[in-house]
Structures are given as structure tokens and as C-alpha cells.
XYZ file of C-alpha atoms in Angstrom:
711
model
C 121.031 7.198 217.971
C 123.227 9.249 220.341
C 126.374 7.621 218.936
C 125.302 8.438 215.386
C 124.540 12.031 216.324
C 127.977 12.427 217.924
C 129.689 10.969 214.842
C 127.786 13.359 212.578
C 128.651 16.314 214.808
C 132.382 15.453 214.619
C 132.104 15.079 210.854
C 130.350 18.438 210.458
C 132.782 20.227 212.776
C 135.744 18.811 210.877
C 134.314 19.831 207.514
C 133.596 23.407 208.610
C 137.063 23.709 210.169
C 138.707 22.486 206.952
C 136.730 24.954 204.818
C 137.326 27.914 207.151
C 140.612 28.761 205.390
C 138.697 29.398 202.141
C 135.796 31.394 203.618
C 137.025 34.608 201.947
C 137.236 33.063 198.466
C 134.717 33.149 195.630
C 132.865 30.308 197.420
C 132.182 32.241 200.616
C 128.399 32.066 200.121
C 128.332 28.261 199.919
C 130.840 27.851 202.780
C 128.837 30.235 204.957
C 125.715 28.160 204.239
C 127.507 25.129 205.691
C 128.317 27.143 208.806
C 124.654 28.082 209.193
C 123.663 24.430 208.843
C 126.183 23.446 211.512
C 124.737 26.028 213.900
C 121.194 24.794 213.196
C 122.240 21.234 213.975
C 123.951 22.232 217.233
C 120.861 24.200 218.256
C 118.677 21.148 217.682
C 121.082 18.958 219.668
C 121.037 21.377 222.598
C 117.281 21.584 222.464
C 116.746 17.832 222.693
C 119.283 17.521 225.487
C 117.134 19.756 227.677
C 115.271 17.995 230.470
C 112.085 19.990 229.826
C 111.259 20.180 226.158
C 109.031 22.915 224.823
C 106.907 22.884 221.703
C 107.860 25.944 219.658
C 105.017 27.724 217.886
C 105.956 30.577 215.592
C 103.719 33.378 214.386
C 105.392 34.305 211.141
C 104.709 36.671 208.276
C 105.826 39.950 206.855
C 106.034 43.156 208.845
C 102.471 44.505 209.303
C 100.860 41.110 208.709
C 98.953 41.482 212.000
C 100.932 38.935 214.033
C 100.872 40.808 217.358
C 97.134 41.529 217.068
C 96.546 37.852 216.322
C 98.480 36.732 219.420
C 96.798 39.317 221.641
C 93.401 38.015 220.537
C 94.409 34.340 220.809
C 96.131 34.482 224.213
C 95.007 37.630 225.992
C 91.373 38.126 224.907
C 92.354 41.161 222.875
C 94.201 42.997 225.634
C 97.176 44.817 224.022
C 99.855 42.902 225.935
C 102.020 42.794 222.805
C 102.537 46.165 221.090
C 100.669 46.371 217.814
C 101.121 48.519 214.682
C 104.770 47.500 214.354
C 106.766 49.140 211.594
C 109.998 47.968 209.918
C 111.970 50.173 212.316
C 110.267 48.947 215.537
C 109.733 45.252 214.831
C 111.626 42.795 217.009
C 111.259 39.174 217.993
C 109.187 38.520 221.127
C 109.157 35.107 222.835
C 106.262 34.204 225.143
C 106.553 31.324 227.607
C 105.303 30.111 230.977
C 106.952 31.414 234.139
C 106.153 31.668 237.856
C 105.766 35.464 237.647
C 105.460 38.098 234.901
C 108.992 38.796 233.672
C 110.227 40.819 230.701
C 113.751 40.101 229.449
C 115.186 42.571 226.940
C 118.081 41.807 224.575
C 119.813 44.899 223.203
C 121.951 45.129 220.102
C 125.603 44.543 220.793
C 127.793 47.657 220.457
C 129.224 46.143 217.265
C 125.769 45.534 215.775
C 124.689 49.080 216.635
C 127.896 50.472 215.102
C 126.983 48.652 211.892
C 123.511 50.221 211.955
C 125.031 53.680 212.511
C 127.461 53.163 209.620
C 124.627 52.083 207.348
C 122.601 55.138 208.361
C 125.523 57.425 207.534
C 125.951 55.978 204.042
C 124.350 57.091 200.798
C 122.453 53.883 200.036
C 118.682 54.168 199.598
C 117.589 50.553 200.136
C 115.222 49.364 202.881
C 118.032 48.514 205.277
C 119.622 51.960 205.003
C 116.289 53.720 205.399
C 115.371 51.774 208.534
C 118.895 52.240 209.929
C 118.445 56.011 209.650
C 115.061 55.782 211.369
C 116.507 53.703 214.215
C 119.450 56.050 214.747
C 117.172 59.098 214.699
C 114.699 57.413 217.057
C 117.482 56.477 219.499
C 118.913 60.002 219.516
C 115.509 61.589 220.033
C 114.692 59.237 222.928
C 117.141 60.935 225.271
C 118.537 57.646 226.603
C 122.248 57.021 227.053
C 122.820 54.816 224.015
C 126.271 53.529 224.947
C 125.288 52.736 228.546
C 122.108 50.966 227.440
C 123.887 48.802 224.854
C 126.589 47.948 227.375
C 123.966 46.187 229.522
C 123.589 43.477 226.876
C 120.276 42.437 228.377
C 117.889 43.496 231.121
C 115.326 41.638 233.262
C 112.201 43.336 234.638
C 109.757 41.670 237.068
C 106.142 42.698 237.753
C 103.138 41.520 239.742
C 100.728 41.590 236.782
C 101.384 41.230 233.055
C 99.881 44.661 232.343
C 102.566 46.216 234.556
C 105.404 45.008 232.327
C 106.607 48.045 230.335
C 106.767 46.170 227.031
C 105.761 49.286 225.091
C 108.914 51.032 226.299
C 111.018 48.318 224.662
C 108.947 47.155 221.689
C 106.270 49.811 221.165
C 106.118 52.094 218.174
C 107.369 55.070 220.197
C 109.088 53.247 223.056
C 112.074 54.969 224.655
C 114.330 51.939 224.176
C 112.671 50.333 221.143
C 115.337 51.446 218.667
C 118.061 49.686 220.680
C 116.212 46.382 221.247
C 116.818 43.301 219.126
C 114.536 40.841 220.930
C 112.321 40.503 223.994
C 111.154 37.540 226.070
C 107.939 37.506 228.067
C 107.275 34.974 230.838
C 103.723 34.811 232.190
C 102.070 32.619 234.856
C 99.450 31.301 232.415
C 98.819 27.575 232.678
C 97.986 27.294 228.969
C 101.557 28.397 228.154
C 103.177 25.587 230.131
C 105.430 23.529 227.863
C 105.115 25.999 224.987
C 107.262 28.703 223.423
C 105.292 31.146 221.285
C 107.260 33.616 219.220
C 106.010 36.752 217.523
C 108.602 37.239 214.795
C 109.498 40.583 213.205
C 108.929 39.240 209.694
C 111.397 37.941 207.165
C 111.118 41.184 205.210
C 112.714 42.910 208.191
C 115.499 45.041 206.664
C 117.652 44.950 209.832
C 120.059 42.061 209.239
C 120.741 41.211 212.901
C 117.002 40.955 213.640
C 116.427 38.825 210.564
C 119.235 36.535 211.691
C 117.559 36.255 215.082
C 114.363 35.143 213.348
C 116.265 32.574 211.275
C 117.913 31.174 214.407
C 114.512 30.717 216.012
C 113.074 29.074 212.925
C 115.762 26.390 213.169
C 113.921 25.027 216.226
C 110.347 25.848 215.277
C 107.834 22.954 215.308
C 104.521 24.579 214.368
C 103.980 27.741 212.372
C 100.972 29.991 211.992
C 101.885 31.729 208.747
C 99.969 35.010 208.344
C 99.532 36.520 204.904
C 97.431 39.645 204.437
C 94.402 39.030 202.245
C 95.034 42.331 200.446
C 98.448 41.031 199.269
C 97.841 37.340 199.710
C 100.865 35.093 199.122
C 102.880 37.723 197.286
C 106.480 37.074 196.264
C 107.883 37.772 199.745
C 105.485 35.246 201.294
C 106.219 32.490 198.808
C 109.962 33.156 199.095
C 109.706 32.666 202.852
C 107.737 29.442 202.501
C 110.039 28.160 199.768
C 113.442 29.158 201.105
C 113.097 29.133 204.885
C 110.340 27.256 206.650
C 110.327 23.825 204.997
C 114.094 23.384 205.273
C 114.212 23.964 209.011
C 112.247 21.021 210.328
C 108.813 22.569 210.800
C 106.272 19.780 211.250
C 103.018 21.684 210.851
C 102.000 24.912 209.132
C 98.662 26.687 209.395
C 98.201 29.166 206.540
C 96.123 32.122 207.718
C 94.627 34.576 205.226
C 94.568 37.414 207.734
C 93.067 40.898 207.889
C 90.056 39.509 206.027
C 88.090 42.672 206.818
C 90.389 44.814 204.652
C 89.773 42.812 201.491
C 86.026 42.761 202.208
C 86.158 46.548 202.042
C 88.082 46.360 198.770
C 85.649 43.968 197.134
C 82.311 44.665 198.806
C 81.426 47.815 196.884
C 81.237 45.738 193.700
C 78.982 43.003 195.155
C 75.294 42.761 195.972
C 75.623 41.270 199.468
C 78.031 40.166 202.160
C 77.575 36.536 201.115
C 78.433 37.330 197.484
C 81.514 39.260 198.627
C 82.701 36.379 200.811
C 82.158 33.817 198.052
C 84.115 35.865 195.529
C 87.054 36.534 197.851
C 87.362 32.995 199.168
C 87.133 31.533 195.688
C 89.774 33.902 194.317
C 92.256 33.593 197.187
C 91.791 29.831 197.506
C 92.741 29.491 193.836
C 95.800 31.603 194.540
C 96.740 29.392 197.491
C 96.240 26.186 195.486
C 98.402 27.435 192.614
C 101.193 28.723 194.845
C 101.279 25.690 197.135
C 101.110 23.166 194.305
C 104.053 24.866 192.620
C 106.152 24.836 195.800
C 105.108 21.262 196.618
C 106.026 19.998 193.153
C 109.461 21.575 193.456
C 110.017 19.859 196.798
C 108.734 16.546 195.446
C 111.214 16.758 192.577
C 113.972 17.195 195.187
C 112.905 13.991 196.892
C 111.296 15.754 199.861
C 107.966 14.009 199.936
C 107.149 14.955 203.538
C 107.645 18.644 202.819
C 105.680 18.387 199.593
C 102.740 16.836 201.461
C 102.837 19.613 204.072
C 102.797 22.300 201.370
C 99.966 20.569 199.502
C 98.010 20.763 202.737
C 98.087 24.569 202.599
C 95.856 24.767 199.530
C 92.883 25.736 201.747
C 93.829 28.726 203.923
C 92.034 29.750 207.115
C 90.353 33.098 206.462
C 90.373 35.194 209.618
C 89.946 38.713 210.948
C 91.140 39.821 214.371
C 89.032 42.976 214.069
C 85.877 40.966 213.332
C 86.664 38.778 216.344
C 86.804 41.926 218.442
C 83.511 43.240 217.020
C 81.817 39.956 217.916
C 83.444 39.384 221.304
C 84.535 42.614 222.978
C 82.561 45.647 224.205
C 83.016 48.796 222.136
C 85.049 50.617 224.774
C 87.812 48.038 224.195
C 88.011 48.673 220.456
C 90.991 50.717 219.366
C 90.834 53.628 216.931
C 91.483 51.453 213.876
C 88.743 49.014 214.892
C 86.185 51.817 215.248
C 87.274 53.084 211.839
C 86.914 49.694 210.112
C 83.596 48.951 211.830
C 82.148 52.242 210.623
C 83.376 51.619 207.087
C 81.976 48.097 206.954
C 78.551 49.088 208.258
C 78.453 52.102 205.922
C 79.276 49.855 202.968
C 76.559 47.392 204.008
C 73.977 50.177 204.161
C 75.026 51.784 200.873
C 75.732 48.728 198.736
C 73.711 45.884 200.220
C 70.219 47.420 200.399
C 70.523 48.861 203.858
C 71.864 45.660 205.401
C 73.460 45.607 208.834
C 76.369 43.285 209.647
C 75.204 41.287 212.658
C 77.138 39.834 215.563
C 76.767 36.389 213.972
C 78.240 37.782 210.743
C 81.236 39.192 212.621
C 81.856 35.879 214.374
C 81.760 34.027 211.037
C 84.111 36.542 209.399
C 86.487 36.320 212.374
C 86.656 32.509 212.082
C 88.532 32.382 215.380
C 87.036 29.019 216.301
C 89.080 27.470 213.490
C 92.242 29.245 214.631
C 91.741 28.272 218.255
C 91.084 24.683 217.196
C 94.375 24.599 215.262
C 96.208 26.072 218.250
C 94.645 23.629 220.715
C 95.376 20.727 218.381
C 99.051 21.699 218.315
C 99.098 21.767 222.129
C 97.385 18.367 222.257
C 99.875 16.897 219.738
C 102.920 18.319 221.542
C 104.566 14.997 222.459
C 103.963 13.432 219.033
C 105.359 16.500 217.256
C 108.457 16.611 219.441
C 109.078 12.912 218.906
C 108.816 13.429 215.155
C 111.381 16.199 215.467
C 113.729 13.994 217.495
C 113.537 11.143 214.984
C 114.095 13.509 212.070
C 117.127 15.416 213.408
C 119.826 13.197 211.923
C 118.156 12.300 208.577
C 117.292 15.955 208.008
C 120.791 17.130 208.923
C 122.307 14.618 206.483
C 119.945 15.740 203.703
C 120.722 19.408 204.316
C 124.459 18.737 204.400
C 124.217 16.830 201.132
C 122.375 19.708 199.479
C 124.915 22.244 200.733
C 127.832 20.117 199.485
C 126.251 19.656 196.052
C 125.721 23.403 195.761
C 129.355 23.932 196.739
C 130.522 21.347 194.207
C 128.411 22.930 191.456
C 129.848 26.359 192.279
C 133.399 24.966 192.067
C 132.652 23.382 188.676
C 131.096 26.577 187.292
C 134.065 28.622 188.446
C 136.572 26.168 186.998
C 134.789 26.131 183.645
C 134.693 29.916 183.616
C 138.416 30.194 184.303
C 139.490 27.346 181.997
C 137.359 28.073 178.938
C 137.035 31.831 179.202
C 139.581 34.584 178.913
C 139.732 38.209 179.941
C 139.573 39.470 176.388
C 136.319 37.595 175.766
C 134.861 38.728 179.052
C 135.848 42.306 178.308
C 134.145 42.088 174.909
C 131.044 40.666 176.578
C 131.109 43.429 179.143
C 131.402 46.061 176.405
C 128.613 44.426 174.414
C 126.490 44.385 177.549
C 127.220 48.052 178.191
C 126.311 48.892 174.600
C 123.002 47.121 175.088
C 122.279 48.764 178.418
C 120.616 51.713 176.711
C 118.173 49.268 175.084
C 117.785 47.411 178.393
C 117.031 50.645 180.221
C 114.479 51.544 177.549
C 112.631 48.282 178.235
C 112.784 48.830 181.974
C 111.724 52.450 181.579
C 108.586 51.349 179.766
C 107.615 49.263 182.813
C 108.416 52.135 185.176
C 106.344 54.491 183.011
C 103.392 52.095 183.234
C 103.489 52.249 187.044
C 103.961 56.008 187.036
C 101.030 56.515 184.675
C 98.910 54.070 186.687
C 99.676 56.012 189.868
C 98.658 59.288 188.248
C 95.503 57.769 186.767
C 94.612 56.356 190.183
C 95.217 59.756 191.730
C 92.938 61.504 189.251
C 90.218 58.841 189.503
C 90.232 58.717 193.297
C 90.207 62.497 193.736
C 87.289 62.790 191.300
C 85.399 60.092 193.228
C 86.072 61.793 196.555
C 84.928 65.135 195.224
C 81.742 63.562 193.881
C 81.099 61.792 197.180
C 81.084 65.122 199.029
C 77.623 65.872 197.642
C 76.214 62.732 199.289
C 77.764 63.539 202.651
C 76.897 67.248 202.583
C 73.165 66.502 202.461
C 72.186 66.910 206.099
C 68.587 65.783 206.503
C 66.065 67.503 208.690
C 64.413 65.371 211.333
C 61.012 65.606 212.962
C 60.564 65.860 216.682
C 57.711 66.327 219.085
C 57.498 68.046 222.403
C 54.829 68.195 225.040
C 53.511 71.552 226.294
C 51.496 72.198 229.417
C 49.085 75.126 229.929
C 47.050 76.053 232.971
C 44.092 78.268 233.920
C 42.069 78.979 237.007
C 38.588 77.466 237.401
C 36.053 78.570 239.996
C 35.128 76.005 242.641
C 32.332 78.111 244.199
C 29.086 76.379 245.026
C 25.838 78.377 245.544
C 24.777 76.124 248.287
C 28.003 76.563 250.197
C 28.675 80.162 251.100
C 32.101 79.192 252.476
C 33.222 78.177 248.958
C 32.309 81.346 247.281
C 35.360 82.959 245.606
C 37.472 79.772 245.640
C 39.398 78.638 242.510
C 41.694 75.801 241.420
C 44.390 75.473 238.741
C 43.609 73.139 235.847
C 46.492 71.821 233.713
C 46.255 70.791 230.072
C 48.946 68.971 228.020
C 49.265 69.019 224.277
C 51.888 67.896 221.752
C 53.434 69.941 218.949
C 55.767 68.934 216.126
C 58.973 70.620 214.995
C 61.875 70.044 212.611
C 65.524 70.098 213.552
C 69.009 69.074 212.514
C 71.335 67.108 214.775
C 74.858 68.451 215.187
C 75.992 64.872 215.910
C 74.777 63.795 212.444
C 76.966 66.451 210.817
C 80.009 65.357 212.797
C 79.340 61.688 211.941
C 79.021 62.474 208.227
C 82.367 64.279 208.246
C 83.995 61.404 210.133
C 82.519 58.764 207.834
C 83.557 60.715 204.747
C 87.086 61.146 206.081
C 87.520 57.532 207.151
C 86.009 56.095 203.990
C 88.035 58.399 201.774
C 91.293 57.691 203.589
C 90.764 53.926 203.480
C 89.798 53.954 199.802
C 92.885 55.967 198.909
C 95.235 53.833 201.008
C 93.922 50.642 199.386
C 94.155 52.159 195.913
C 97.686 53.419 196.582
C 98.768 50.015 197.935
C 97.546 48.356 194.748
C 99.576 50.746 192.603
C 102.661 50.871 194.835
C 103.397 47.160 194.887
C 107.130 46.585 194.990
C 106.845 42.861 194.289
C 104.783 43.378 191.146
C 107.058 46.166 189.915
C 110.211 44.102 190.430
C 108.600 41.097 188.739
C 107.735 43.304 185.752
C 111.270 44.711 185.680
C 112.797 41.219 185.793
C 110.620 40.108 182.889
C 111.589 43.198 180.907
C 115.262 42.573 181.655
C 115.087 38.980 180.463
C 113.335 40.072 177.278
C 116.074 42.601 176.622
C 118.872 40.104 177.335
C 117.467 37.247 175.243
C 118.564 38.157 171.738
C 119.689 36.252 168.654
C 123.018 38.107 168.631
C 125.654 35.347 168.720
C 128.286 37.820 169.849
C 126.310 38.816 172.884
C 126.220 36.402 175.854
C 125.035 38.183 178.998
C 125.175 35.060 181.159
C 128.086 36.262 183.302
C 126.388 39.539 184.125
C 122.663 38.733 184.346
C 122.668 38.446 188.151
C 124.592 41.713 188.401
C 122.041 43.516 186.247
C 119.159 42.112 188.292
C 120.777 43.243 191.535
C 121.141 46.753 190.124
C 117.415 47.261 189.746
C 116.368 45.648 193.032
C 117.519 48.591 195.133
C 114.081 50.109 194.854
C 112.361 51.687 197.857
C 108.714 52.657 197.459
C 106.802 54.989 199.795
C 103.892 53.979 202.000
C 100.796 56.133 202.308
C 99.191 56.578 205.722
C 96.465 59.210 206.060
C 95.585 60.626 209.459
C 91.896 61.498 209.865
C 91.642 61.968 213.610
C 90.250 65.304 214.787
C 88.092 65.962 211.759
C 84.625 67.225 212.612
C 85.867 68.768 215.865
C 85.070 72.261 214.602
C 81.386 71.414 214.129
C 81.222 69.744 217.511
C 82.640 72.808 219.242
C 80.207 75.277 217.616
C 76.972 73.276 217.553
C 75.354 71.116 220.192
C 72.275 68.915 220.283
C 69.230 69.745 218.163
C 69.402 72.795 215.905
C 65.900 74.212 215.274
C 66.356 77.827 214.303
C 66.373 78.144 210.455
C 69.331 80.534 210.570
C 71.337 78.149 212.763
C 70.395 75.257 210.462
C 71.827 77.175 207.532
C 75.013 77.790 209.474
C 75.284 74.075 210.340
C 74.885 73.137 206.675
C 77.566 75.657 205.713
C 79.878 74.347 208.428
C 79.331 70.770 207.218
C 80.124 71.753 203.622
C 83.262 73.572 204.721
C 84.384 70.675 206.933
C 83.958 68.220 204.047
C 85.946 70.507 201.764
C 88.689 70.753 204.387
C 88.823 66.967 204.688
C 88.929 66.599 200.920
C 91.719 69.174 200.745
C 93.787 67.566 203.503
C 93.405 63.997 202.279
C 93.791 65.030 198.660
C 97.005 66.917 199.441
C 98.446 63.929 201.305
C 97.481 61.652 198.424
C 98.992 64.027 195.877
C 102.192 64.118 197.896
C 102.341 60.316 198.104
C 101.857 59.937 194.357
C 104.414 62.699 193.715
C 106.946 60.900 195.924
C 106.312 57.646 194.089
C 106.729 59.253 190.687
C 109.846 61.077 191.858
C 111.412 57.851 193.096
C 110.536 56.005 189.906
C 111.991 58.877 187.883
C 115.125 58.628 190.020
C 115.363 54.926 189.271
C 114.955 55.645 185.586
C 117.658 58.328 185.656
C 120.224 56.306 187.622
C 119.566 52.845 186.208
C 121.991 53.046 183.306
C 124.785 54.530 185.402
C 124.291 51.978 188.190
C 124.230 49.019 185.808
C 127.422 50.120 184.084
C 129.177 50.565 187.441
C 128.036 47.142 188.660
C 129.146 45.444 185.449
C 132.614 46.966 185.710
C 132.900 45.908 189.346
C 131.972 42.335 188.414
C 134.564 42.317 185.635
C 137.190 43.602 188.078
C 136.438 40.656 190.354
C 136.876 38.252 187.450
C 140.123 39.950 186.431
C 141.556 39.296 189.880
C 140.559 35.643 189.600
C 142.245 35.308 186.173
C 145.386 36.968 187.503
C 145.779 34.094 189.953
C 143.967 31.459 187.939
C 146.154 28.496 188.909
C 145.780 29.178 192.626
C 142.028 29.719 192.234
C 141.669 26.416 190.381
C 143.795 24.618 192.981
C 141.605 25.904 195.814
C 138.502 24.804 193.946
C 139.966 21.343 193.358
C 140.794 20.882 197.059
C 137.293 21.993 198.035
C 135.750 19.622 195.477
C 137.769 16.637 196.781
C 136.777 17.399 200.364
C 133.098 17.801 199.452
C 133.106 14.603 197.382
C 134.585 12.541 200.219
C 131.938 13.737 202.664
C 129.175 13.066 200.107
C 130.403 9.483 199.716
C 130.281 9.026 203.488
C 126.741 10.436 203.634
C 125.561 8.065 200.897
C 127.088 5.132 202.765
C 125.360 6.138 206.004
C 122.028 6.559 204.233
């Protein structure tokens, strides 16, 4: 086995060295893919040469999928050891492993990587990467740290006595002083259950910072078990399925646990339309399980057709996701003083929904534990630990066969690219391509019209949602402004003097004693705390409803899918003179530079005005009237604040979509002309281009023959 591995390594090194001279040619993408595969193979070799092998468990999903919260609940009983509420600008990879003492190791961006981020921030691009680059640069400048001196360190190691003393928030927290400059962190803890394991909280494959994404990809090359988190509210969207399809299965992962996370959020979405918690759960699980079955079967069938039966079986096994909620686990397991602000908010919303929509029901501790479903997650985690040696042995046995399969796929893709390029250069000509480009440009107005119709649908949907939600919020104010009077009782005591004189006892004459009498009276009052709670509940419920509604409208994946469909409809015509095949990818790339806003509504502090002016029980009729007026005004203020933020979010969305509409035609024309310029350069040196392709094809073919012989 070792001899075979060494032979394959020499073969792969020789191939990559031979292709290095042509890395800057038209085939740079395929040649770079071979380089990535070589690095993956070398990483695996190094890993299995180590004396102490670790089982690598990855917590993977998109940014904001709840990965850090999940790990905190799984490993640290909910203590916020890992910073939560990560955003695209603050996300970085965190490795957790066993160590003799708590140690935090920080890896900073290299000066070259940071220079690239600064350059991107200074540009005019409006894609996700540029936006996050600007946020990182601004965050670093505002932090007051010496950026150059910090980056020059390369890495930093901090030791503590207790895990809670490690300043992880400074390096990975949302507002950490050094967060903007950190690419990855490593946490060693003296926890026996971590011995022999590497757990990694990844930043998410939708991380727009290229160097962090590359760090995640490098880790995934040696990942054995994956807990894949997908938010129930956007379960298995295009980004999730792309990650499962393009990344995980090809990197040697031996086990995947599909987690439908943040289950509580979708319960809030669906529960208002159901008659009970049980009916809500049944509907959600049925709907999302169908989604999982469809998505996994499709991916599995594609892998089966490629001859990857093991991967197909693993994907088929994900048809039944594990529904889970970290918040519900906290409600069932932790005292209230350990709940964070978001947990208090969600708990109040859920209980309010149960009372309003499910005949006054109350969600019990047993309900929370069932919704959390953490027993299933812990069982999957413990099973992975138990199966460590078997999983690692499977990985060892599969290193060489997998590497040969991956190399074969890369070489076939390279060969196909060479053949397509040769056919394009041999059968095409610049005049024809120029005519096609002109025909494509002439049709762009029609293409943009089709795309504009899809953009208009989203714009109109956003405005309709705005109008509907604001009307609902305004109507709900009447329910929350009704402050009920309560009945109370109080005990009163009266006293009077009673003579204790006795005729037969002259010494008692003139004596008296005090007699006490107690009686109870009733009164009505209003509680200031009730008014504050009604304002808080109204604000939290309104904010959550709007955020969920906005997220449904502002769905980048759905919008891009609709735009792609519209583009294909516009390109597929019966015009024999129009063949957009050369430029279809260029046109698609033009419209994928879309950045959509997120809506986050802040409701903290509402109701404070009532709490500062009124205390306890309000009995006086005049003061009751003032409390009612204050409640009405507070609700109106909340409605105004949340409504204004919602209006602004919708306005930003519509403005961005209008900007896309206005610039789409110009951008597509520019991209088409750039693509034609690239082809013109190739035609100018056609013979050399064909000769390079031929040499690459011969080299690839010879290696493929060797691989087939070895198989």
C-alpha cells in the first residue's frame, strides 16, 4: 500500500509540474483543479502518517445556520464558549481539540491576503465579496489596533487557566477588536470527551471572503464526519445543495448527519395557520422531509450515474433529516437567567402563539425537549466517537482509490475542455463569432425585458408584503392596547376601646382594652407590568413577523433561479442565425452579481417609558387613564419605528432591483464584448493554441491509460 501511494504521489507531482507551464492558458481552471487535488492528496498522506490520528468532525452550513450555537449546546451545555450571531464579515473557521490546558491559537490574514481585501474594498464592485471586504476594512480601522503589526505576527497563542478566560470574542466575536484581521482560530481544551477528535466550526461555504472559504475547503479535504446544518426556514436551498453536490461527497467524508436546524423559527412561521402544536409539527416535518427526499434522491442519482455507489448510498441516507432546535433545548434544559436576549424573544413569541392560536395552550417542558430533539443529535455524535477507529480505517483504505477516481475525473474534464476549444477554433471563425455577438447584443433588449418581468414580480411582491404586513401590524395594535382591569383584595384592621370594669371589683372600674377587627375590601387596578409586557410582546411579534416575511420575499436563490429560467427562455429561439451557445455563461454571470439587503429590526428598550412613569398597581381612575394613554402611545411608537425600518428595507430592495434592471443591458453588452476579445486573441494565435491543447491532451491521455491499468 505504501509503495503504491508513493508511486501515485510521484505520478501526480510529475503531471502537475508538466502542466504548470500552461497554467495561464485558456485551461487554467482545469489545471488549477488538478493542483487542488494534489494538495488534497498530500494532506491526506500527511494525516495518515501522524502517530496520533484524530477523527475530524465538521459542523458545516451557510453563514447564520446556527453552527456555533449548536456546538455550544452540544459540548459546553449552552455556555457561549464559541461566539454566536456570526455575520459574513466576522465568520472564521474555529477548530476545537483536546489539550492539556485551555489554549487559543489565532491565525491572522497574511499581509498579501489583507492587501487583496483592501483592494477589493476600494473597488467599485457591488458583489458579496466586495461588500464584506469594505466591512472588514472599516471594522479593522475602527478597532484602533495596529493593523500592520498585528498581521506581521502571522499567528498568536494565548493560554488560560479556564476556558471562559480565553478571549475568543476579541478574535472571533461580532465586535471583537481583532476579528476583522483573523482568518481562523484553534481552541484546545482539557475535556476528556474531545480526546482523539477535531471538531471544526466552519464559516460556511457562502462565505464571500475567498481566503476563508479556501481554508474551509482545505479542512474539508480531511473531514470524516459532517453535521450539515440547514435552516428550516430556507431548508436545502440552492446554496445548501450546491455544497452537498460539489464539495462534501468528493472529499472523502464517510458520514453525514443532515440537521434541519432552527426548528423553532419555522414553527413560528407555520403555527399561526394550524390548530395545535402537533398539527404544526406534522405539517412542517412532512413538507421538509419531502423536500429532503427529493433533493437527496436527485443528488444520489447523479452520483450513481457517475459510478459512485458509495456516495449515492450516503446521500440516499439523508432523506430523513434530524429536526432540531438549540433554543428549545435551552428552554427545556437551562434556567431562564442563562437564556440570551434572542431566546427570551423566541420563547415569548412561541408561548403567545400557543395562547392565541391553540386555545390557550402552553408549551410544556416536555414539548420543548421533543422540539429540541437533542437526544438524537447527541446519539449521532456519540456514535461517531464510538466508530472512530472504523471510520479512520475506511478513510485509510479509500485514500488511493479515491485519489485515482478524482484524478481521472479531473483529466477527463481537462480533455473535454481541450476538445471543445479545438472545435471552436477549427470550425469557427471571427466573422461568425462577431455576427453571433452582434445578434446576441440585438437580442439583449428582449432578454432584459424577460429578466425585468421577473425583477418586477419580486419588486411588486415586496411592496405587497410591505402593505399587507403594515396593515396587519396596525390592526394588531387594537388587541395589544386593551389593558384589562384586575380585581384585588386588601385586608383592613379597625380598633375601638371596650370597658373591662366589673361592678364587683372596684379596682377594675375605669379600665379599658383595645379590640381589633379585620375585614376585607375589593378594588380594581391595572398593572404597569402588564402594559410593559404588552408593548414588548407586540414589538417582538411584529419584528419577527416582518423579518420572516421579508426573508421570504428577499430570497436571492429564488430570484437568481427565476432569472436563469427567464434567460434560457429568451435564448432558446427558432432563429437559425442566432446561436448564443458561446455567450450563455457570460450572460448568466452578468446577472449573478446581485446583492440583496437583510432586514434586522431592533426592539430592545421598548416599553421603558411606561416602566419609568408607572410602578406596581395603578388604582386611581385618573392614573389608569394615563396608563392606557401611555400604552397606546408606546404601541404607536413601536409601530412607527418598526414600520419605518421595514419601509426602508423594502425601499432598499426595490432600489437595488431597479439598479439591476437599469444596468443589466449595459453590463451584458460589456461582458459579451470582453468574451469576444478573449476569443479574438485565441484566433490570432490559433496554431499555437491548438498545439498547446494537443500536448495537454496527449499528456492527459497517457495518465488516464496508466490509471485504467492500475485499476
